[in-house]
Structures are given as C-alpha cells and as structure tokens.
Coordinates of C-alpha atoms in Angstrom, one line a residue:
M399 CA 0.0 0.0 0.0
P400 CA 1.4 3.4 -1.0
L401 CA 2.6 5.7 1.9
A402 CA 0.3 8.4 0.5
L403 CA -2.6 6.7 2.1
L404 CA -1.2 7.8 5.5
A405 CA -1.9 11.4 4.5
L406 CA -5.5 10.6 3.8
A407 CA -5.7 8.7 7.1
V408 CA -4.3 11.7 9.1
G409 CA -6.9 14.0 7.5
A410 CA -9.7 11.4 8.4
F411 CA -8.4 11.2 11.9
G412 CA -8.8 15.0 12.3
I413 CA -12.3 15.0 10.7
G414 CA -13.4 12.1 12.8
T415 CA -12.2 13.8 16.0
T416 CA -13.9 17.1 15.4
E417 CA -17.2 15.3 14.3
F418 CA -17.7 13.4 17.5
V419 CA -15.9 15.4 20.2
M420 CA -18.7 17.8 20.5
M421 CA -20.8 15.2 22.2
G422 CA -18.5 15.1 25.1
L423 CA -17.9 18.8 25.3
L424 CA -21.6 19.9 25.3
P425 CA -21.8 20.6 29.1
D426 CA -18.5 22.6 29.0
V427 CA -19.7 24.7 25.9
A428 CA -23.2 25.2 27.4
D429 CA -21.7 26.5 30.7
D430 CA -19.2 28.8 29.1
L431 CA -21.6 30.4 26.6
D432 CA -24.4 30.4 29.2
I433 CA -26.9 28.3 27.0
S434 CA -28.9 25.2 27.7
I435 CA -27.7 21.7 26.8
P436 CA -30.4 21.3 24.1
S437 CA -29.2 24.6 22.6
A438 CA -25.6 23.4 22.6
G439 CA -26.8 20.2 20.9
H440 CA -27.6 22.4 17.9
L441 CA -23.8 22.5 17.4
V442 CA -23.9 18.8 16.5
S443 CA -26.7 19.4 13.9
A444 CA -24.9 22.4 12.4
Y445 CA -21.8 20.3 11.7
A446 CA -24.0 17.5 10.1
L447 CA -25.8 20.2 8.0
G448 CA -22.4 21.4 6.8
V449 CA -21.5 18.0 5.7
V450 CA -24.7 17.4 3.8
V451 CA -24.5 20.7 2.1
G452 CA -20.7 20.7 1.5
A453 CA -20.3 17.2 0.2
P454 CA -22.1 17.6 -3.2
L455 CA -21.5 21.4 -3.5
L456 CA -17.7 21.5 -3.0
A457 CA -17.2 18.3 -5.1
A458 CA -19.2 20.0 -7.9
A459 CA -17.4 23.4 -7.5
T460 CA -14.0 21.7 -7.7
A461 CA -14.8 19.2 -10.5
R462 CA -12.1 20.4 -12.9
M463 CA -9.4 20.9 -10.3
S464 CA -6.5 18.5 -9.6
R465 CA -7.7 16.2 -6.9
R466 CA -4.4 16.7 -4.9
T467 CA -5.1 20.4 -4.8
V468 CA -8.8 19.8 -3.9
L469 CA -7.7 17.7 -0.8
I470 CA -5.2 20.3 0.3
A471 CA -7.8 23.1 -0.1
L472 CA -10.5 21.1 1.8
M473 CA -8.2 20.5 4.7
A474 CA -7.3 24.2 4.8
L475 CA -11.0 24.9 5.0
F476 CA -11.2 22.4 7.8
V477 CA -8.4 24.1 9.7
A478 CA -10.2 27.5 9.3
G479 CA -13.4 26.2 10.5
N480 CA -11.9 24.7 13.7
A481 CA -9.9 27.8 14.4
L482 CA -13.0 29.9 14.1
S483 CA -14.7 27.5 16.5
A484 CA -11.9 28.0 19.0
F485 CA -12.3 31.8 18.9
A486 CA -16.1 32.1 18.5
P487 CA -17.4 34.7 21.0
G488 CA -20.9 33.4 21.2
E489 CA -23.5 30.7 20.3
V490 CA -24.4 32.1 16.8
S491 CA -20.8 32.5 15.7
L492 CA -20.0 29.0 17.0
L493 CA -22.9 27.5 15.1
A494 CA -21.6 29.1 11.9
A495 CA -18.1 28.0 12.6
R496 CA -19.2 24.4 13.1
F497 CA -21.2 24.6 9.9
V498 CA -18.0 25.7 8.1
S499 CA -16.0 22.9 9.8
G500 CA -18.5 20.3 8.4
L501 CA -18.4 21.7 4.8
P502 CA -15.2 19.8 3.7
H503 CA -15.9 16.5 5.5
G504 CA -17.9 14.8 2.8
A505 CA -15.9 16.1 -0.2
F506 CA -12.6 15.1 1.5
F507 CA -13.7 11.5 2.0
G508 CA -15.3 11.4 -1.5
V509 CA -12.3 12.7 -3.4
G510 CA -9.9 11.0 -1.1
A511 CA -11.5 7.7 -1.9
V512 CA -11.0 8.3 -5.6
V513 CA -7.4 9.2 -5.0
A514 CA -6.8 6.2 -2.8
T515 CA -8.2 3.7 -5.3
G516 CA -6.3 5.3 -8.2
M517 CA -2.9 4.6 -6.4
V518 CA -3.4 0.8 -6.1
A519 CA -4.0 -2.3 -8.1
P520 CA -7.7 -3.1 -9.0
E521 CA -7.7 -6.0 -6.5
R522 CA -6.7 -3.7 -3.6
K523 CA -9.2 -0.9 -4.1
A524 CA -11.5 -1.7 -1.2
R525 CA -8.5 -2.2 1.1
S526 CA -7.2 1.3 0.1
V527 CA -10.5 2.9 1.0
S528 CA -10.6 1.0 4.3
L529 CA -7.1 2.3 5.1
M530 CA -8.3 5.9 4.6
F531 CA -11.3 5.2 6.7
L532 CA -9.0 3.8 9.4
G533 CA -8.3 7.4 10.5
L534 CA -11.9 7.9 11.2
T535 CA -12.4 4.8 13.3
V536 CA -9.2 5.3 15.2
A537 CA -10.3 8.8 16.0
N538 CA -13.2 7.2 18.1
I539 CA -10.6 5.2 20.0
V540 CA -7.9 7.8 20.6
G541 CA -8.8 11.2 19.1
V542 CA -12.2 11.8 20.7
P543 CA -11.2 10.7 24.3
A544 CA -8.0 12.7 24.1
A545 CA -9.6 15.7 22.7
T546 CA -12.4 15.5 25.2
A547 CA -9.9 15.3 28.1
V548 CA -8.0 18.4 26.7
G549 CA -11.3 20.2 26.6
Q550 CA -12.2 19.3 30.2
Q551 CA -8.7 20.2 31.5
L552 CA -7.8 23.3 29.4
G553 CA -11.2 24.4 28.2
W554 CA -13.2 23.4 25.1
R555 CA -11.5 26.1 23.0
A556 CA -8.2 24.3 23.4
T557 CA -9.8 21.2 21.8
F558 CA -10.6 23.0 18.6
L559 CA -7.1 24.5 18.5
A560 CA -5.5 21.0 18.9
V561 CA -7.9 19.7 16.0
S562 CA -6.7 22.6 13.9
A563 CA -3.1 21.5 14.5
I564 CA -4.0 18.0 13.3
G565 CA -5.4 19.6 10.1
V566 CA -2.1 21.5 9.6
A567 CA -0.2 18.2 10.0
A568 CA -2.7 16.6 7.5
I569 CA -1.9 19.4 4.9
A570 CA 1.8 18.9 5.3
A571 CA 1.4 15.1 4.8
L572 CA -0.8 15.7 1.7
V573 CA 1.8 18.0 0.2
A574 CA 4.7 15.7 0.9
L575 CA 3.2 12.2 0.2
I576 CA 0.5 12.5 -2.7
P577 CA 2.4 12.7 -6.0
R578 CA 0.9 15.1 -8.5
D579 CA 0.7 12.4 -11.2
H580 CA -1.6 10.3 -9.1
A581 CA -4.2 13.0 -8.6
P582 CA -4.6 14.9 -11.9
A583 CA -7.6 17.1 -12.8
P584 CA -10.6 15.0 -13.8
T585 CA -11.4 15.1 -17.6
T586 CA -15.3 14.9 -17.2
G587 CA -15.9 18.3 -15.6
L588 CA -19.1 19.4 -13.7
R589 CA -21.5 18.2 -16.4
G590 CA -20.0 14.7 -16.3
E591 CA -20.1 14.6 -12.6
L592 CA -23.7 15.6 -12.5
A593 CA -24.6 13.0 -15.1
A594 CA -23.4 10.3 -12.7
L595 CA -26.2 11.1 -10.3
R596 CA -28.9 10.3 -12.9
S597 CA -28.1 6.6 -12.6
V598 CA -30.5 4.4 -10.8
P599 CA -27.8 2.1 -9.5
V600 CA -26.0 5.0 -7.9
W601 CA -29.2 6.0 -6.1
L602 CA -29.8 2.5 -4.9
A603 CA -26.2 2.4 -3.6
L604 CA -26.8 5.7 -1.7
G605 CA -30.2 4.4 -0.5
T606 CA -28.4 1.3 0.9
T607 CA -26.0 3.7 2.8
V608 CA -28.8 5.7 4.3
A609 CA -30.7 2.6 5.5
G610 CA -27.7 0.5 6.6
F611 CA -26.0 3.2 8.6
G612 CA -29.3 4.6 9.8
A613 CA -29.6 1.2 11.5
L614 CA -26.4 1.8 13.3
F615 CA -27.2 5.4 14.5
A616 CA -30.8 4.4 15.6
A617 CA -29.1 2.3 18.3
Y618 CA -25.8 4.1 18.8
S619 CA -27.4 7.5 19.5
Y620 CA -29.1 6.0 22.6
I621 CA -26.3 3.7 23.6
T622 CA -25.7 5.5 26.9
P623 CA -29.1 4.9 28.4
M624 CA -29.0 1.3 27.2
L625 CA -25.7 0.7 29.0
T626 CA -26.7 2.5 32.2
D627 CA -30.4 1.7 32.5
A628 CA -30.5 -1.8 31.0
A629 CA -27.0 -3.3 31.5
G630 CA -26.4 -1.5 34.8
F631 CA -23.1 0.2 34.1
A632 CA -22.1 3.4 35.9
E633 CA -22.1 6.5 33.8
A634 CA -18.3 6.8 34.4
S635 CA -17.8 3.5 32.4
V636 CA -19.6 4.7 29.3
T637 CA -16.5 6.4 27.8
L638 CA -14.5 3.2 28.0
L639 CA -17.3 1.2 26.5
L640 CA -17.6 3.7 23.6
A641 CA -13.8 3.1 23.0
L642 CA -14.9 -0.6 22.6
F643 CA -17.2 0.5 19.8
G644 CA -14.2 2.2 18.1
V645 CA -12.2 -1.0 18.4
G646 CA -15.0 -2.9 16.8
A647 CA -15.4 -0.3 14.1
T648 CA -11.7 -0.4 13.3
A649 CA -11.7 -4.2 13.1
G650 CA -14.8 -4.3 10.9
N651 CA -13.4 -1.5 8.7
L652 CA -10.2 -3.4 8.0
L653 CA -12.0 -6.7 7.6
G654 CA -14.6 -5.3 5.3
G655 CA -11.8 -3.7 3.1
R656 CA -10.0 -7.1 2.8
L657 CA -13.2 -9.1 2.1
A658 CA -14.6 -6.6 -0.4
D659 CA -11.5 -7.0 -2.6
H660 CA -12.6 -10.6 -3.0
S661 CA -16.4 -10.1 -3.1
L662 CA -17.8 -6.7 -3.0
R663 CA -21.5 -7.5 -3.0
G664 CA -21.0 -10.6 -0.9
T665 CA -19.2 -8.5 1.8
L666 CA -22.0 -5.9 1.7
F667 CA -24.7 -8.5 2.2
G668 CA -22.8 -10.3 4.9
G669 CA -22.2 -7.1 6.8
L670 CA -25.9 -6.1 6.6
V671 CA -27.0 -9.5 7.8
S672 CA -24.6 -9.3 10.7
L673 CA -25.9 -5.9 11.6
V674 CA -29.6 -7.2 11.6
L675 CA -28.6 -10.1 13.9
V676 CA -26.5 -8.0 16.3
L677 CA -29.3 -5.3 16.6
A678 CA -32.0 -8.0 16.9
L679 CA -30.1 -9.6 19.9
F680 CA -29.4 -6.2 21.6
P681 CA -32.2 -6.5 24.1
L682 CA -30.9 -9.9 25.2
L683 CA -27.2 -8.8 25.2
M684 CA -28.0 -5.8 27.4
R685 CA -29.1 -7.9 30.3
T686 CA -25.6 -8.4 31.7
E687 CA -22.4 -6.2 31.7
V688 CA -20.2 -8.6 30.0
T689 CA -22.6 -9.3 27.0
A690 CA -23.5 -5.6 26.8
A691 CA -19.7 -4.8 26.3
L692 CA -19.5 -7.5 23.7
A693 CA -22.7 -6.0 22.0
V694 CA -21.1 -2.6 21.7
A695 CA -17.9 -4.0 20.0
L696 CA -20.0 -6.1 17.7
L697 CA -22.2 -3.3 16.7
G698 CA -19.1 -1.2 15.6
M699 CA -17.7 -4.2 13.7
A700 CA -20.9 -5.2 11.9
A701 CA -21.7 -1.7 10.9
F702 CA -18.2 -0.7 9.6
I703 CA -17.8 -4.0 7.6
T704 CA -20.1 -2.3 5.1
G705 CA -18.3 1.1 4.9
S706 CA -15.7 0.3 2.3
P707 CA -18.0 -1.9 0.1
L708 CA -20.7 0.9 0.0
Q709 CA -18.1 3.6 -0.8
L710 CA -16.5 1.5 -3.6
M711 CA -19.9 0.4 -5.0
V712 CA -21.0 4.0 -5.4
M713 CA -17.8 4.8 -7.1
E714 CA -18.0 1.9 -9.5
K715 CA -21.7 2.7 -10.4
A716 CA -20.5 6.3 -11.3
A717 CA -17.2 5.1 -12.8
A718 CA -17.0 7.9 -15.4
A719 CA -17.3 10.6 -12.8
P720 CA -16.8 9.2 -9.3
S721 CA -15.9 12.3 -7.2
L722 CA -19.4 13.8 -6.9
A723 CA -21.1 10.5 -6.4
S724 CA -18.4 9.4 -3.8
S725 CA -18.9 12.7 -1.9
A726 CA -22.7 12.3 -2.1
N727 CA -22.2 9.0 -0.3
Q728 CA -20.7 10.8 2.6
A729 CA -23.7 13.1 2.7
A730 CA -25.8 9.9 2.8
F731 CA -23.9 8.7 5.9
N732 CA -24.8 12.0 7.7
L733 CA -28.4 11.7 6.6
A734 CA -28.3 8.2 8.1
N735 CA -26.9 9.7 11.3
A736 CA -29.8 12.1 11.6
G737 CA -32.5 9.8 10.3
G738 CA -31.4 6.9 12.4
A739 CA -31.4 8.9 15.6
W740 CA -34.9 10.2 14.7
V741 CA -36.2 6.6 14.2
G742 CA -34.7 5.4 17.5
G743 CA -36.2 8.3 19.2
L744 CA -39.6 7.4 17.9
A745 CA -39.3 4.0 19.4
L746 CA -38.3 5.4 22.8
A747 CA -41.1 8.0 22.7
A748 CA -43.7 5.3 22.0
G749 CA -42.8 3.7 25.2
F750 CA -41.3 0.4 23.8
G751 CA -38.4 0.3 26.3
V752 CA -34.9 1.5 26.6
T753 CA -33.6 -1.0 24.1
S754 CA -36.2 -0.5 21.5
P755 CA -34.0 1.8 19.4
A756 CA -31.9 -1.2 18.6
T757 CA -35.0 -3.1 17.4
A758 CA -35.9 -0.2 15.3
G759 CA -32.3 -0.2 14.0
A760 CA -32.8 -3.9 13.0
A761 CA -35.8 -3.0 11.0
L762 CA -33.7 -0.3 9.2
A763 CA -31.0 -2.9 8.5
V764 CA -33.6 -5.2 6.9
L765 CA -34.7 -2.3 4.7
G766 CA -31.0 -1.8 3.8
L767 CA -30.8 -5.4 2.8
A768 CA -33.9 -5.0 0.6
V769 CA -32.5 -2.0 -1.1
A770 CA -29.2 -3.8 -1.7
G771 CA -31.1 -6.8 -3.1
T772 CA -33.0 -4.5 -5.4
A773 CA -29.7 -3.0 -6.6
W774 CA -28.4 -6.5 -7.3
A775 CA -31.5 -7.4 -9.2
V776 CA -31.2 -4.3 -11.3
D777 CA -27.6 -5.0 -12.0
R778 CA -28.4 -8.5 -13.1
R779 CA -31.2 -7.3 -15.4
R780 CA -28.9 -4.7 -17.0
D781 CA -26.1 -7.2 -17.4
A782 CA -28.5 -9.7 -19.1
A783 CA -29.8 -6.9 -21.4
A784 CA -26.3 -5.9 -22.3
V785 CA -25.3 -9.5 -23.2
T786 CA -28.5 -9.9 -25.3
A787 CA -27.9 -6.6 -27.1
G788 CA -24.3 -7.8 -27.7
R789 CA -25.4 -11.0 -29.3
E790 CA -27.9 -9.3 -31.5
R791 CA -25.1 -6.9 -32.7
V792 CA -22.9 -9.8 -33.4
V793 CA -25.6 -11.7 -35.5
A794 CA -26.6 -8.5 -37.2
G795 CA -23.0 -7.9 -38.3
H796 CA -22.4 -11.4 -39.6
V797 CA -25.7 -12.3 -41.4
P798 CA -24.0 -14.3 -44.2
E799 CA -22.0 -16.4 -41.8
A800 CA -25.2 -17.1 -39.7
V801 CA -27.2 -18.1 -42.8
E802 CA -24.5 -20.5 -43.9
A803 CA -24.3 -22.0 -40.5
V804 CA -28.1 -22.7 -40.6
R805 CA -27.7 -24.4 -44.0
R806 CA -25.0 -26.7 -42.7

C-alpha cells in the first residue's frame, strides 16, 4: 500500500475527532456560553448540516481541479473552521463555525476515496479505502477521548485549536506524500459529474448507505441509556465502552476492506445480515455487563464492515465521474446519522423500552438489505440486457455467416 494513504488517514483522523468530540464537550460549551444543553446540541446538527451541504456542493465546484489540490484546499477549510470555533465569541458564531467545519468533510472523504483507489492495483481498491477510513475509526478510540480530556482540563476552545493543529499536519502530509501524477484534474468536468447522479444504481447504492448506517445510528445514538439503565453500568464507564465501539469499528473496517476486494457485494450482504442479527439480539445482550460490552464492540464491527464496500460500490456505479457520487455517499452517511437517531427516538417516545432503538435499527438494516437486493436485481437485469444486445449486434454484423451455419 502506498505511503500516501497515510496522509489521507491523518486527515480522516482530524475530521473524525472534530465530528464526534462535540458530544463530550456539550456541558462545557453550554456552561461557558451560558446556554442550555439542548441549545448546545444544535452545534452537532450544524456540523452535520455542513457535511450534507458541502459534500455535493464542493465536489461539484472543484470538478475540474486537480484532486491533490482539492484535498489540500479542503483540509485548509477544515483548519479554518476549527480555528473559528476556538475563537467564537458566542453561540451564533460557534454555530456558523461548526457549519464551516462540516463543509469539507464529505468532499474530503469522497475525493480521497477516488485518489486512494487510483494509487493501487484493482484487486486492492477496497482495502485502500478502508485504510483511509482507518483514521476515522481510530479517532473514536484515541482522538475523541484525548480531545475531550483536553477540553475538560484546558477548556473546550483548546480542543478545537488542537484539532486545527491536526489539520495542519494533514496538509503537510498531503503536500509531501501525494504525487501530482496520481491526482490529476478530472477530464469529465461538472457536467459529467452531475450526469453520474442520474443513474438508478447510484441512487440504490446511496439508499443502501442511508438505511444501513441509519440502522447503526438508531441504536448508537441511545447507547448510553441502554448501557446504564438496561445493563447496569455506571455513567463513568460509558467512555471506556464507547472506545470498545471504536475498536470494533476499526476491526470491521479493516476486515470489510480485505473481504470486499474478493467479493464486493458478498461483503455488503454479509455485513448487513450481521448488523440485523446484532441489533435484533441487543435486548438480550443488554441484560448483563459482559454481554453488553460485547454487543457494543460487535455493533461497531458489523456496521463498519459495510463502509468500504458501500463507498466503492457508489464509485463503481459512477465510474465515469466518481468524485461527486463518492462525496454524495458521505452526505448519505450523515443523513443516516440524523434519520437513524430520529427513528430510534420514535421507538423510545412510543414507550417500547430503553432497548427499543436497537430493534428499530434492526428493521432499518432489513430495509438496507432490501435496497441492496433491489440493486443486485437491477444489475443482473442490466447485465442480461447488455449480453442480449451484444449477441444481436454480433448476429446482425455477420448475417451471411449465420445463414451459412443454418444451412449446414
């Protein structure tokens, strides 16, 4: 694997840290700005909105630029957004800064995935994407706890300054490690990129992402009350248990990348089936502390097995212009985050019990399987039609030979 993937992983580490650290800093931010916890929670939504808006918008706006240049520019915007967050004087300015911080997220992963796959042999494409995503999963193990500790000891503004420093390190790594000839300017341009989104298989792949990762976030958004109220853990233990989720996610990400290079669709189906089973068993696993800890790790593993296959599938369905479609897949991840949390919240509000969000997540995972199955059926139908059309062209081009064969 080329060393340049390390530069992408460093950028992913910084992005993953700033995305998830706000959850642990909400009380500190609320106290400092003299706002309520629910109001501080809007800072999480502002970042997610930035991702959804920025992913397709920035990918389209930079369609004719060198992908190496785009990655460096996106990371510079990331540094600026986090620096603005560190010096934001009030709630409104911090909301705007968090929105700016989210803008480069989806486009960085989208363009980064295209660059990563372009630097390796075809049989290693999924593995290269998983190594870039490794920065995101490791951020949940190391980056988020460390950044949260920095915020609690030195103030939440110090956290965003530290994340900005990670972004600067990522820019230096991108400049030093990504060769110019491996990230040239795309030849399709904006029109070609937009044409990729008119493909039914692309939208089915994006739909699988929304449903599949919506299943994860339906449960994960409410993992703390499950661990404390159902499994009986003390609140102080939750941080360590969430690190277990990161360990499982890292293992699943690496496993999914390796398996997808052998069977892309098989890995996707296997990951979704595993996710259905884990979420369906959550109410049982949450009855003891040992099985609950196992459930958290298995949830991360089952969900992130599908990460690389989904990203690569979107890119393959939009092979002529993958940057915009790949970035749109990152927007789909964040839609899954918001939509999954909403579905899980509905289950809780309906009074189905503290573990009911996991059951709702299992239903979403089944929906993801259905969408993936539909995509597989569409692909088979299109392949069969292409084979039939090819045979008809061959026969039409060799009519005399065909007639002679019949006579014989």
